[in-house]
């Protein structure tokens, strides 16, 4: 096992057969690729566009906010709660 701890214990890095543990903020200055699922116990956010194989969140929001429903002799009003 490898363990690096800076004074005060607020930032550390531990490597073991089970994996790596970072304590403190981690910044990547290039793309990150994961071959497996990324799980988060806290919130996830982005300052850029979020997308999956079907489209972007902005396009989903646009479709939702502008959708309507065909009915017998009328069209429903737009959603009351925009996404």
PDB file of N, CA, C and O in Angstrom:
ATOM      1  N   UNK A   1       0.844  -1.171   0.000  1.00  0.00           N
ATOM      2  CA  UNK A   1       0.000   0.000   0.000  1.00  0.00           C
ATOM      3  C   UNK A   1       0.896   1.243   0.000  1.00  0.00           C
ATOM      4  O   UNK A   1       1.943   1.269   0.626  1.00  0.00           O
ATOM      5  N   UNK A   2       0.454   2.267  -0.718  1.00  0.00           N
ATOM      6  CA  UNK A   2       1.137   3.552  -0.779  1.00  0.00           C
ATOM      7  C   UNK A   2       0.224   4.584  -0.135  1.00  0.00           C
ATOM      8  O   UNK A   2      -0.966   4.632  -0.427  1.00  0.00           O
ATOM      9  N   UNK A   3       0.755   5.414   0.747  1.00  0.00           N
ATOM     10  CA  UNK A   3      -0.040   6.471   1.380  1.00  0.00           C
ATOM     11  C   UNK A   3       0.773   7.751   1.421  1.00  0.00           C
ATOM     12  O   UNK A   3       1.928   7.748   1.839  1.00  0.00           O
ATOM     13  N   UNK A   4       0.160   8.832   0.938  1.00  0.00           N
ATOM     14  CA  UNK A   4       0.778  10.159   0.983  1.00  0.00           C
ATOM     15  C   UNK A   4      -0.207  11.073   1.692  1.00  0.00           C
ATOM     16  O   UNK A   4      -1.368  11.169   1.310  1.00  0.00           O
ATOM     17  N   UNK A   5       0.267  11.734   2.755  1.00  0.00           N
ATOM     18  CA  UNK A   5      -0.595  12.654   3.500  1.00  0.00           C
ATOM     19  C   UNK A   5       0.155  13.950   3.718  1.00  0.00           C
ATOM     20  O   UNK A   5       1.285  13.946   4.198  1.00  0.00           O
ATOM     21  N   UNK A   6      -0.465  15.062   3.338  1.00  0.00           N
ATOM     22  CA  UNK A   6       0.144  16.364   3.580  1.00  0.00           C
ATOM     23  C   UNK A   6      -0.179  16.799   4.992  1.00  0.00           C
ATOM     24  O   UNK A   6      -1.150  16.341   5.599  1.00  0.00           O
ATOM     25  N   UNK A   7       0.615  17.681   5.542  1.00  0.00           N
ATOM     26  CA  UNK A   7       0.435  18.082   6.943  1.00  0.00           C
ATOM     27  C   UNK A   7      -1.007  18.509   7.213  1.00  0.00           C
ATOM     28  O   UNK A   7      -1.641  19.159   6.396  1.00  0.00           O
ATOM     29  N   UNK A   8      -1.523  18.089   8.343  1.00  0.00           N
ATOM     30  CA  UNK A   8      -2.900  18.397   8.715  1.00  0.00           C
ATOM     31  C   UNK A   8      -3.890  17.327   8.296  1.00  0.00           C
ATOM     32  O   UNK A   8      -5.004  17.291   8.771  1.00  0.00           O
ATOM     33  N   UNK A   9      -3.515  16.450   7.378  1.00  0.00           N
ATOM     34  CA  UNK A   9      -4.386  15.348   6.982  1.00  0.00           C
ATOM     35  C   UNK A   9      -5.567  15.730   6.108  1.00  0.00           C
ATOM     36  O   UNK A   9      -6.430  14.912   5.830  1.00  0.00           O
ATOM     37  N   UNK A  10      -5.619  16.987   5.655  1.00  0.00           N
ATOM     38  CA  UNK A  10      -6.762  17.412   4.845  1.00  0.00           C
ATOM     39  C   UNK A  10      -6.662  16.933   3.402  1.00  0.00           C
ATOM     40  O   UNK A  10      -7.662  16.856   2.701  1.00  0.00           O
ATOM     41  N   UNK A  11      -5.454  16.636   2.941  1.00  0.00           N
ATOM     42  CA  UNK A  11      -5.239  16.143   1.588  1.00  0.00           C
ATOM     43  C   UNK A  11      -4.395  14.886   1.674  1.00  0.00           C
ATOM     44  O   UNK A  11      -3.343  14.878   2.310  1.00  0.00           O
ATOM     45  N   UNK A  12      -4.883  13.812   1.054  1.00  0.00           N
ATOM     46  CA  UNK A  12      -4.108  12.570   1.067  1.00  0.00           C
ATOM     47  C   UNK A  12      -4.421  11.736  -0.164  1.00  0.00           C
ATOM     48  O   UNK A  12      -5.430  11.944  -0.838  1.00  0.00           O
ATOM     49  N   UNK A  13      -3.547  10.799  -0.442  1.00  0.00           N
ATOM     50  CA  UNK A  13      -3.688   9.853  -1.534  1.00  0.00           C
ATOM     51  C   UNK A  13      -3.286   8.491  -1.001  1.00  0.00           C
ATOM     52  O   UNK A  13      -2.223   8.337  -0.405  1.00  0.00           O
ATOM     53  N   UNK A  14      -4.150   7.508  -1.194  1.00  0.00           N
ATOM     54  CA  UNK A  14      -3.847   6.153  -0.752  1.00  0.00           C
ATOM     55  C   UNK A  14      -4.104   5.197  -1.915  1.00  0.00           C
ATOM     56  O   UNK A  14      -5.143   5.279  -2.572  1.00  0.00           O
ATOM     57  N   UNK A  15      -3.165   4.328  -2.174  1.00  0.00           N
ATOM     58  CA  UNK A  15      -3.317   3.304  -3.204  1.00  0.00           C
ATOM     59  C   UNK A  15      -3.192   1.945  -2.536  1.00  0.00           C
ATOM     60  O   UNK A  15      -2.276   1.703  -1.756  1.00  0.00           O
ATOM     61  N   UNK A  16      -4.155   1.063  -2.832  1.00  0.00           N
ATOM     62  CA  UNK A  16      -4.134  -0.288  -2.280  1.00  0.00           C
ATOM     63  C   UNK A  16      -4.690  -1.233  -3.336  1.00  0.00           C
ATOM     64  O   UNK A  16      -5.168  -0.786  -4.379  1.00  0.00           O
ATOM     65  N   UNK A  17      -4.680  -2.541  -3.095  1.00  0.00           N
ATOM     66  CA  UNK A  17      -5.260  -3.472  -4.065  1.00  0.00           C
ATOM     67  C   UNK A  17      -6.747  -3.195  -4.345  1.00  0.00           C
ATOM     68  O   UNK A  17      -7.260  -3.535  -5.404  1.00  0.00           O
ATOM     69  N   UNK A  18      -7.434  -2.540  -3.423  1.00  0.00           N
ATOM     70  CA  UNK A  18      -8.857  -2.221  -3.615  1.00  0.00           C
ATOM     71  C   UNK A  18      -9.057  -1.000  -4.509  1.00  0.00           C
ATOM     72  O   UNK A  18     -10.137  -0.745  -4.990  1.00  0.00           O
ATOM     73  N   UNK A  19      -8.019  -0.185  -4.710  1.00  0.00           N
ATOM     74  CA  UNK A  19      -8.122   0.997  -5.566  1.00  0.00           C
ATOM     75  C   UNK A  19      -7.459   2.209  -4.955  1.00  0.00           C
ATOM     76  O   UNK A  19      -6.722   2.115  -3.971  1.00  0.00           O
ATOM     77  N   UNK A  20      -7.737   3.365  -5.528  1.00  0.00           N
ATOM     78  CA  UNK A  20      -7.155   4.638  -5.106  1.00  0.00           C
ATOM     79  C   UNK A  20      -8.181   5.424  -4.310  1.00  0.00           C
ATOM     80  O   UNK A  20      -9.363   5.437  -4.648  1.00  0.00           O
ATOM     81  N   UNK A  21      -7.728   6.123  -3.288  1.00  0.00           N
ATOM     82  CA  UNK A  21      -8.587   7.008  -2.505  1.00  0.00           C
ATOM     83  C   UNK A  21      -7.906   8.372  -2.449  1.00  0.00           C
ATOM     84  O   UNK A  21      -6.767   8.484  -2.005  1.00  0.00           O
ATOM     85  N   UNK A  22      -8.609   9.391  -2.946  1.00  0.00           N
ATOM     86  CA  UNK A  22      -8.139  10.769  -2.885  1.00  0.00           C
ATOM     87  C   UNK A  22      -8.951  11.496  -1.835  1.00  0.00           C
ATOM     88  O   UNK A  22     -10.176  11.418  -1.828  1.00  0.00           O
ATOM     89  N   UNK A  23      -8.299  12.214  -0.973  1.00  0.00           N
ATOM     90  CA  UNK A  23      -8.988  13.061  -0.003  1.00  0.00           C
ATOM     91  C   UNK A  23      -8.578  14.489  -0.323  1.00  0.00           C
ATOM     92  O   UNK A  23      -7.398  14.828  -0.264  1.00  0.00           O
ATOM     93  N   UNK A  24      -9.531  15.322  -0.696  1.00  0.00           N
ATOM     94  CA  UNK A  24      -9.261  16.682  -1.135  1.00  0.00           C
ATOM     95  C   UNK A  24      -9.742  16.867  -2.561  1.00  0.00           C
ATOM     96  O   UNK A  24     -10.184  15.934  -3.226  1.00  0.00           O
ATOM     97  N   UNK A  25      -9.679  18.071  -3.051  1.00  0.00           N
ATOM     98  CA  UNK A  25     -10.134  18.391  -4.400  1.00  0.00           C
ATOM     99  C   UNK A  25      -9.190  17.792  -5.430  1.00  0.00           C
ATOM    100  O   UNK A  25      -7.974  17.823  -5.267  1.00  0.00           O
ATOM    101  N   UNK A  26      -9.767  17.244  -6.504  1.00  0.00           N
ATOM    102  CA  UNK A  26      -8.985  16.682  -7.596  1.00  0.00           C
ATOM    103  C   UNK A  26      -9.355  17.438  -8.871  1.00  0.00           C
ATOM    104  O   UNK A  26     -10.535  17.575  -9.187  1.00  0.00           O
ATOM    105  N   UNK A  27      -8.368  17.924  -9.594  1.00  0.00           N
ATOM    106  CA  UNK A  27      -8.602  18.641 -10.845  1.00  0.00           C
ATOM    107  C   UNK A  27      -7.922  17.893 -11.985  1.00  0.00           C
ATOM    108  O   UNK A  27      -6.736  17.564 -11.890  1.00  0.00           O
ATOM    109  N   UNK A  28      -8.675  17.617 -13.038  1.00  0.00           N
ATOM    110  CA  UNK A  28      -8.125  17.001 -14.241  1.00  0.00           C
ATOM    111  C   UNK A  28      -8.045  18.084 -15.303  1.00  0.00           C
ATOM    112  O   UNK A  28      -9.032  18.758 -15.571  1.00  0.00           O
ATOM    113  N   UNK A  29      -6.901  18.257 -15.921  1.00  0.00           N
ATOM    114  CA  UNK A  29      -6.740  19.284 -16.941  1.00  0.00           C
ATOM    115  C   UNK A  29      -6.894  18.736 -18.348  1.00  0.00           C
ATOM    116  O   UNK A  29      -6.698  19.453 -19.318  1.00  0.00           O
ATOM    117  N   UNK A  30      -7.285  17.489 -18.462  1.00  0.00           N
ATOM    118  CA  UNK A  30      -7.542  16.884 -19.767  1.00  0.00           C
ATOM    119  C   UNK A  30      -8.756  15.969 -19.621  1.00  0.00           C
ATOM    120  O   UNK A  30      -9.283  15.798 -18.519  1.00  0.00           O
ATOM    121  N   UNK A  31      -9.190  15.387 -20.705  1.00  0.00           N
ATOM    122  CA  UNK A  31     -10.370  14.523 -20.695  1.00  0.00           C
ATOM    123  C   UNK A  31     -10.164  13.325 -19.767  1.00  0.00           C
ATOM    124  O   UNK A  31      -9.049  12.854 -19.580  1.00  0.00           O
ATOM    125  N   UNK A  32     -11.259  12.843 -19.197  1.00  0.00           N
ATOM    126  CA  UNK A  32     -11.252  11.656 -18.345  1.00  0.00           C
ATOM    127  C   UNK A  32     -12.169  10.633 -18.999  1.00  0.00           C
ATOM    128  O   UNK A  32     -13.285  10.948 -19.392  1.00  0.00           O
ATOM    129  N   UNK A  33     -11.706   9.417 -19.127  1.00  0.00           N
ATOM    130  CA  UNK A  33     -12.480   8.336 -19.735  1.00  0.00           C
ATOM    131  C   UNK A  33     -12.673   7.233 -18.713  1.00  0.00           C
ATOM    132  O   UNK A  33     -11.718   6.815 -18.068  1.00  0.00           O
ATOM    133  N   UNK A  34     -13.911   6.787 -18.532  1.00  0.00           N
ATOM    134  CA  UNK A  34     -14.201   5.698 -17.603  1.00  0.00           C
ATOM    135  C   UNK A  34     -14.775   4.518 -18.383  1.00  0.00           C
ATOM    136  O   UNK A  34     -15.688   4.682 -19.179  1.00  0.00           O
ATOM    137  N   UNK A  35     -14.236   3.334 -18.160  1.00  0.00           N
ATOM    138  CA  UNK A  35     -14.747   2.132 -18.814  1.00  0.00           C
ATOM    139  C   UNK A  35     -15.877   1.492 -18.017  1.00  0.00           C
ATOM    140  O   UNK A  35     -16.513   0.561 -18.483  1.00  0.00           O
ATOM    141  N   UNK A  36     -16.118   1.984 -16.819  1.00  0.00           N
ATOM    142  CA  UNK A  36     -17.164   1.452 -15.959  1.00  0.00           C
ATOM    143  C   UNK A  36     -18.057   2.605 -15.495  1.00  0.00           C
ATOM    144  O   UNK A  36     -17.785   3.769 -15.776  1.00  0.00           O
ATOM    145  N   UNK A  37     -19.090   2.287 -14.748  1.00  0.00           N
ATOM    146  CA  UNK A  37     -20.016   3.273 -14.225  1.00  0.00           C
ATOM    147  C   UNK A  37     -19.325   4.191 -13.223  1.00  0.00           C
ATOM    148  O   UNK A  37     -18.496   3.751 -12.441  1.00  0.00           O
ATOM    149  N   UNK A  38     -19.677   5.452 -13.263  1.00  0.00           N
ATOM    150  CA  UNK A  38     -19.207   6.406 -12.266  1.00  0.00           C
ATOM    151  C   UNK A  38     -20.367   6.656 -11.309  1.00  0.00           C
ATOM    152  O   UNK A  38     -21.444   7.058 -11.723  1.00  0.00           O
ATOM    153  N   UNK A  39     -20.174   6.375 -10.039  1.00  0.00           N
ATOM    154  CA  UNK A  39     -21.192   6.590  -9.017  1.00  0.00           C
ATOM    155  C   UNK A  39     -20.796   7.775  -8.159  1.00  0.00           C
ATOM    156  O   UNK A  39     -19.628   7.936  -7.821  1.00  0.00           O
ATOM    157  N   UNK A  40     -21.777   8.593  -7.800  1.00  0.00           N
ATOM    158  CA  UNK A  40     -21.524   9.740  -6.939  1.00  0.00           C
ATOM    159  C   UNK A  40     -22.477   9.682  -5.753  1.00  0.00           C
ATOM    160  O   UNK A  40     -23.665   9.442  -5.924  1.00  0.00           O
ATOM    161  N   UNK A  41     -21.956   9.876  -4.559  1.00  0.00           N
ATOM    162  CA  UNK A  41     -22.816   9.951  -3.379  1.00  0.00           C
ATOM    163  C   UNK A  41     -23.355  11.363  -3.199  1.00  0.00           C
ATOM    164  O   UNK A  41     -24.356  11.570  -2.547  1.00  0.00           O
ATOM    165  N   UNK A  42     -22.679  12.334  -3.780  1.00  0.00           N
ATOM    166  CA  UNK A  42     -23.116  13.726  -3.714  1.00  0.00           C
ATOM    167  C   UNK A  42     -23.667  14.155  -5.059  1.00  0.00           C
ATOM    168  O   UNK A  42     -23.923  13.345  -5.947  1.00  0.00           O
ATOM    169  N   UNK A  43     -23.854  15.436  -5.226  1.00  0.00           N
ATOM    170  CA  UNK A  43     -24.377  15.987  -6.474  1.00  0.00           C
ATOM    171  C   UNK A  43     -23.343  15.910  -7.578  1.00  0.00           C
ATOM    172  O   UNK A  43     -22.144  15.921  -7.330  1.00  0.00           O
ATOM    173  N   UNK A  44     -23.825  15.855  -8.810  1.00  0.00           N
ATOM    174  CA  UNK A  44     -22.965  15.942  -9.988  1.00  0.00           C
ATOM    175  C   UNK A  44     -23.401  17.161 -10.774  1.00  0.00           C
ATOM    176  O   UNK A  44     -24.593  17.418 -10.906  1.00  0.00           O
ATOM    177  N   UNK A  45     -22.467  17.898 -11.301  1.00  0.00           N
ATOM    178  CA  UNK A  45     -22.800  19.087 -12.071  1.00  0.00           C
ATOM    179  C   UNK A  45     -21.806  19.290 -13.183  1.00  0.00           C
ATOM    180  O   UNK A  45     -20.759  18.650 -13.240  1.00  0.00           O
ATOM    181  N   UNK A  46     -22.164  20.176 -14.078  1.00  0.00           N
ATOM    182  CA  UNK A  46     -21.275  20.513 -15.184  1.00  0.00           C
ATOM    183  C   UNK A  46     -21.479  21.971 -15.558  1.00  0.00           C
ATOM    184  O   UNK A  46     -22.570  22.505 -15.417  1.00  0.00           O
ATOM    185  N   UNK A  47     -20.435  22.615 -16.010  1.00  0.00           N
ATOM    186  CA  UNK A  47     -20.532  23.988 -16.516  1.00  0.00           C
ATOM    187  C   UNK A  47     -20.709  23.968 -18.031  1.00  0.00           C
ATOM    188  O   UNK A  47     -20.820  25.002 -18.662  1.00  0.00           O
ATOM    189  N   UNK A  48     -20.717  22.774 -18.593  1.00  0.00           N
ATOM    190  CA  UNK A  48     -20.880  22.591 -20.033  1.00  0.00           C
ATOM    191  C   UNK A  48     -22.156  21.795 -20.281  1.00  0.00           C
ATOM    192  O   UNK A  48     -22.904  21.504 -19.357  1.00  0.00           O
ATOM    193  N   UNK A  49     -22.403  21.418 -21.508  1.00  0.00           N
ATOM    194  CA  UNK A  49     -23.600  20.659 -21.871  1.00  0.00           C
ATOM    195  C   UNK A  49     -23.479  19.213 -21.393  1.00  0.00           C
ATOM    196  O   UNK A  49     -22.415  18.612 -21.453  1.00  0.00           O
ATOM    197  N   UNK A  50     -24.580  18.657 -20.907  1.00  0.00           N
ATOM    198  CA  UNK A  50     -24.639  17.266 -20.475  1.00  0.00           C
ATOM    199  C   UNK A  50     -25.419  16.485 -21.525  1.00  0.00           C
ATOM    200  O   UNK A  50     -26.481  16.924 -21.972  1.00  0.00           O
ATOM    201  N   UNK A  51     -24.896  15.337 -21.934  1.00  0.00           N
ATOM    202  CA  UNK A  51     -25.573  14.559 -22.973  1.00  0.00           C
ATOM    203  C   UNK A  51     -25.391  13.072 -22.736  1.00  0.00           C
ATOM    204  O   UNK A  51     -24.545  12.640 -21.962  1.00  0.00           O
ATOM    205  N   UNK A  52     -26.247  12.307 -23.423  1.00  0.00           N
ATOM    206  CA  UNK A  52     -26.100  10.861 -23.457  1.00  0.00           C
ATOM    207  C   UNK A  52     -26.260  10.423 -24.903  1.00  0.00           C
ATOM    208  O   UNK A  52     -26.226  11.258 -25.810  1.00  0.00           O
ATOM    209  N   UNK A  53     -26.463   9.138 -25.148  1.00  0.00           N
ATOM    210  CA  UNK A  53     -26.536   8.647 -26.520  1.00  0.00           C
ATOM    211  C   UNK A  53     -27.786   9.118 -27.261  1.00  0.00           C
ATOM    212  O   UNK A  53     -27.863   9.010 -28.472  1.00  0.00           O
ATOM    213  N   UNK A  54     -28.769   9.664 -26.558  1.00  0.00           N
ATOM    214  CA  UNK A  54     -30.019  10.111 -27.179  1.00  0.00           C
ATOM    215  C   UNK A  54     -30.064  11.614 -27.436  1.00  0.00           C
ATOM    216  O   UNK A  54     -30.890  12.084 -28.189  1.00  0.00           O
ATOM    217  N   UNK A  55     -29.210  12.404 -26.790  1.00  0.00           N
ATOM    218  CA  UNK A  55     -29.224  13.846 -27.014  1.00  0.00           C
ATOM    219  C   UNK A  55     -28.739  14.597 -25.786  1.00  0.00           C
ATOM    220  O   UNK A  55     -28.267  14.014 -24.817  1.00  0.00           O
ATOM    221  N   UNK A  56     -28.878  15.917 -25.837  1.00  0.00           N
ATOM    222  CA  UNK A  56     -28.416  16.759 -24.746  1.00  0.00           C
ATOM    223  C   UNK A  56     -29.568  17.086 -23.800  1.00  0.00           C
ATOM    224  O   UNK A  56     -30.740  17.008 -24.171  1.00  0.00           O
ATOM    225  N   UNK A  57     -29.232  17.492 -22.589  1.00  0.00           N
ATOM    226  CA  UNK A  57     -30.270  17.933 -21.643  1.00  0.00           C
ATOM    227  C   UNK A  57     -30.996  19.150 -22.194  1.00  0.00           C
ATOM    228  O   UNK A  57     -32.205  19.290 -22.020  1.00  0.00           O
ATOM    229  N   UNK A  58     -30.291  20.038 -22.873  1.00  0.00           N
ATOM    230  CA  UNK A  58     -30.932  21.226 -23.447  1.00  0.00           C
ATOM    231  C   UNK A  58     -31.968  20.829 -24.491  1.00  0.00           C
ATOM    232  O   UNK A  58     -33.061  21.404 -24.539  1.00  0.00           O
ATOM    233  N   UNK A  59     -31.676  19.826 -25.319  1.00  0.00           N
ATOM    234  CA  UNK A  59     -32.650  19.403 -26.335  1.00  0.00           C
ATOM    235  C   UNK A  59     -33.852  18.718 -25.694  1.00  0.00           C
ATOM    236  O   UNK A  59     -34.983  18.913 -26.134  1.00  0.00           O
ATOM    237  N   UNK A  60     -33.633  17.943 -24.643  1.00  0.00           N
ATOM    238  CA  UNK A  60     -34.750  17.314 -23.925  1.00  0.00           C
ATOM    239  C   UNK A  60     -35.632  18.385 -23.296  1.00  0.00           C
ATOM    240  O   UNK A  60     -36.860  18.336 -23.380  1.00  0.00           O
ATOM    241  N   UNK A  61     -35.017  19.377 -22.685  1.00  0.00           N
ATOM    242  CA  UNK A  61     -35.746  20.486 -22.062  1.00  0.00           C
ATOM    243  C   UNK A  61     -36.558  21.252 -23.115  1.00  0.00           C
ATOM    244  O   UNK A  61     -37.713  21.603 -22.907  1.00  0.00           O
ATOM    245  N   UNK A  62     -35.970  21.498 -24.279  1.00  0.00           N
ATOM    246  CA  UNK A  62     -36.656  22.208 -25.366  1.00  0.00           C
ATOM    247  C   UNK A  62     -37.884  21.420 -25.841  1.00  0.00           C
ATOM    248  O   UNK A  62     -38.958  21.982 -26.022  1.00  0.00           O
ATOM    249  N   UNK A  63     -37.715  20.125 -26.039  1.00  0.00           N
ATOM    250  CA  UNK A  63     -38.845  19.284 -26.461  1.00  0.00           C
ATOM    251  C   UNK A  63     -39.942  19.299 -25.403  1.00  0.00           C
ATOM    252  O   UNK A  63     -41.116  19.494 -25.708  1.00  0.00           O
ATOM    253  N   UNK A  64     -39.574  19.129 -24.140  1.00  0.00           N
ATOM    254  CA  UNK A  64     -40.574  19.102 -23.067  1.00  0.00           C
ATOM    255  C   UNK A  64     -41.325  20.425 -22.976  1.00  0.00           C
ATOM    256  O   UNK A  64     -42.550  20.462 -22.914  1.00  0.00           O
ATOM    257  N   UNK A  65     -40.599  21.524 -22.971  1.00  0.00           N
ATOM    258  CA  UNK A  65     -41.226  22.828 -22.789  1.00  0.00           C
ATOM    259  C   UNK A  65     -42.132  23.223 -23.947  1.00  0.00           C
ATOM    260  O   UNK A  65     -43.037  24.036 -23.777  1.00  0.00           O
ATOM    261  N   UNK A  66     -41.926  22.661 -25.123  1.00  0.00           N
ATOM    262  CA  UNK A  66     -42.730  23.021 -26.292  1.00  0.00           C
ATOM    263  C   UNK A  66     -43.669  21.918 -26.746  1.00  0.00           C
ATOM    264  O   UNK A  66     -44.308  22.057 -27.781  1.00  0.00           O
ATOM    265  N   UNK A  67     -43.795  20.856 -25.983  1.00  0.00           N
ATOM    266  CA  UNK A  67     -44.635  19.759 -26.451  1.00  0.00           C
ATOM    267  C   UNK A  67     -46.121  20.065 -26.239  1.00  0.00           C
ATOM    268  O   UNK A  67     -46.495  20.908 -25.450  1.00  0.00           O
ATOM    269  N   UNK A  68     -46.929  19.390 -27.030  1.00  0.00           N
ATOM    270  CA  UNK A  68     -48.378  19.467 -26.843  1.00  0.00           C
ATOM    271  C   UNK A  68     -48.941  18.079 -27.131  1.00  0.00           C
ATOM    272  O   UNK A  68     -48.195  17.141 -27.398  1.00  0.00           O
ATOM    273  N   UNK A  69     -50.236  17.948 -27.023  1.00  0.00           N
ATOM    274  CA  UNK A  69     -50.887  16.659 -27.223  1.00  0.00           C
ATOM    275  C   UNK A  69     -52.041  16.830 -28.183  1.00  0.00           C
ATOM    276  O   UNK A  69     -52.865  17.724 -28.009  1.00  0.00           O
ATOM    277  N   UNK A  70     -52.121  15.985 -29.197  1.00  0.00           N
ATOM    278  CA  UNK A  70     -53.275  16.001 -30.082  1.00  0.00           C
ATOM    279  C   UNK A  70     -54.429  15.336 -29.360  1.00  0.00           C
ATOM    280  O   UNK A  70     -54.297  14.251 -28.807  1.00  0.00           O
ATOM    281  N   UNK A  71     -55.567  16.023 -29.368  1.00  0.00           N
ATOM    282  CA  UNK A  71     -56.777  15.474 -28.772  1.00  0.00           C
ATOM    283  C   UNK A  71     -57.873  15.500 -29.823  1.00  0.00           C
ATOM    284  O   UNK A  71     -57.660  15.951 -30.945  1.00  0.00           O
ATOM    285  N   UNK A  72     -59.031  15.059 -29.460  1.00  0.00           N
ATOM    286  CA  UNK A  72     -60.127  14.914 -30.422  1.00  0.00           C
ATOM    287  C   UNK A  72     -60.336  16.167 -31.271  1.00  0.00           C
ATOM    288  O   UNK A  72     -60.179  16.128 -32.471  1.00  0.00           O
ATOM    289  N   UNK A  73     -60.699  17.269 -30.667  1.00  0.00           N
ATOM    290  CA  UNK A  73     -60.929  18.496 -31.425  1.00  0.00           C
ATOM    291  C   UNK A  73     -60.161  19.673 -30.849  1.00  0.00           C
ATOM    292  O   UNK A  73     -60.569  20.821 -31.011  1.00  0.00           O
ATOM    293  N   UNK A  74     -59.073  19.398 -30.158  1.00  0.00           N
ATOM    294  CA  UNK A  74     -58.325  20.499 -29.557  1.00  0.00           C
ATOM    295  C   UNK A  74     -56.865  20.116 -29.370  1.00  0.00           C
ATOM    296  O   UNK A  74     -56.481  18.972 -29.545  1.00  0.00           O
ATOM    297  N   UNK A  75     -56.088  21.084 -29.011  1.00  0.00           N
ATOM    298  CA  UNK A  75     -54.696  20.871 -28.646  1.00  0.00           C
ATOM    299  C   UNK A  75     -54.520  21.383 -27.232  1.00  0.00           C
ATOM    300  O   UNK A  75     -54.991  22.470 -26.901  1.00  0.00           O
ATOM    301  N   UNK A  76     -53.869  20.596 -26.392  1.00  0.00           N
ATOM    302  CA  UNK A  76     -53.690  21.011 -25.000  1.00  0.00           C
ATOM    303  C   UNK A  76     -52.784  22.229 -24.902  1.00  0.00           C
ATOM    304  O   UNK A  76     -52.017  22.527 -25.807  1.00  0.00           O
ATOM    305  N   UNK A  77     -52.883  22.916 -23.789  1.00  0.00           N
ATOM    306  CA  UNK A  77     -52.006  24.050 -23.529  1.00  0.00           C
ATOM    307  C   UNK A  77     -50.594  23.546 -23.247  1.00  0.00           C
ATOM    308  O   UNK A  77     -50.403  22.396 -22.857  1.00  0.00           O
ATOM    309  N   UNK A  78     -49.587  24.423 -23.429  1.00  0.00           N
ATOM    310  CA  UNK A  78     -48.223  24.017 -23.081  1.00  0.00           C
ATOM    311  C   UNK A  78     -48.124  23.672 -21.590  1.00  0.00           C
ATOM    312  O   UNK A  78     -48.996  24.060 -20.813  1.00  0.00           O
ATOM    313  N   UNK A  79     -47.064  23.012 -21.176  1.00  0.00           N
ATOM    314  CA  UNK A  79     -46.926  22.646 -19.768  1.00  0.00           C
ATOM    315  C   UNK A  79     -46.919  23.886 -18.871  1.00  0.00           C
ATOM    316  O   UNK A  79     -46.397  24.937 -19.231  1.00  0.00           O
ATOM    317  N   UNK A  80     -47.538  23.758 -17.711  1.00  0.00           N
ATOM    318  CA  UNK A  80     -47.558  24.851 -16.749  1.00  0.00           C
ATOM    319  C   UNK A  80     -46.217  24.999 -16.026  1.00  0.00           C
ATOM    320  O   UNK A  80     -45.883  26.063 -15.533  1.00  0.00           O
ATOM    321  N   UNK A  81     -45.482  23.920 -15.902  1.00  0.00           N
ATOM    322  CA  UNK A  81     -44.197  23.936 -15.193  1.00  0.00           C
ATOM    323  C   UNK A  81     -43.088  23.617 -16.195  1.00  0.00           C
ATOM    324  O   UNK A  81     -42.774  22.459 -16.398  1.00  0.00           O
ATOM    325  N   UNK A  82     -42.501  24.651 -16.813  1.00  0.00           N
ATOM    326  CA  UNK A  82     -41.406  24.362 -17.746  1.00  0.00           C
ATOM    327  C   UNK A  82     -40.270  23.636 -17.051  1.00  0.00           C
ATOM    328  O   UNK A  82     -40.029  23.841 -15.868  1.00  0.00           O
ATOM    329  N   UNK A  83     -39.628  22.838 -17.783  1.00  0.00           N
ATOM    330  CA  UNK A  83     -38.509  22.053 -17.245  1.00  0.00           C
ATOM    331  C   UNK A  83     -37.278  22.908 -17.196  1.00  0.00           C
ATOM    332  O   UNK A  83     -37.011  23.702 -18.028  1.00  0.00           O
TER     333      UNK A  83
END
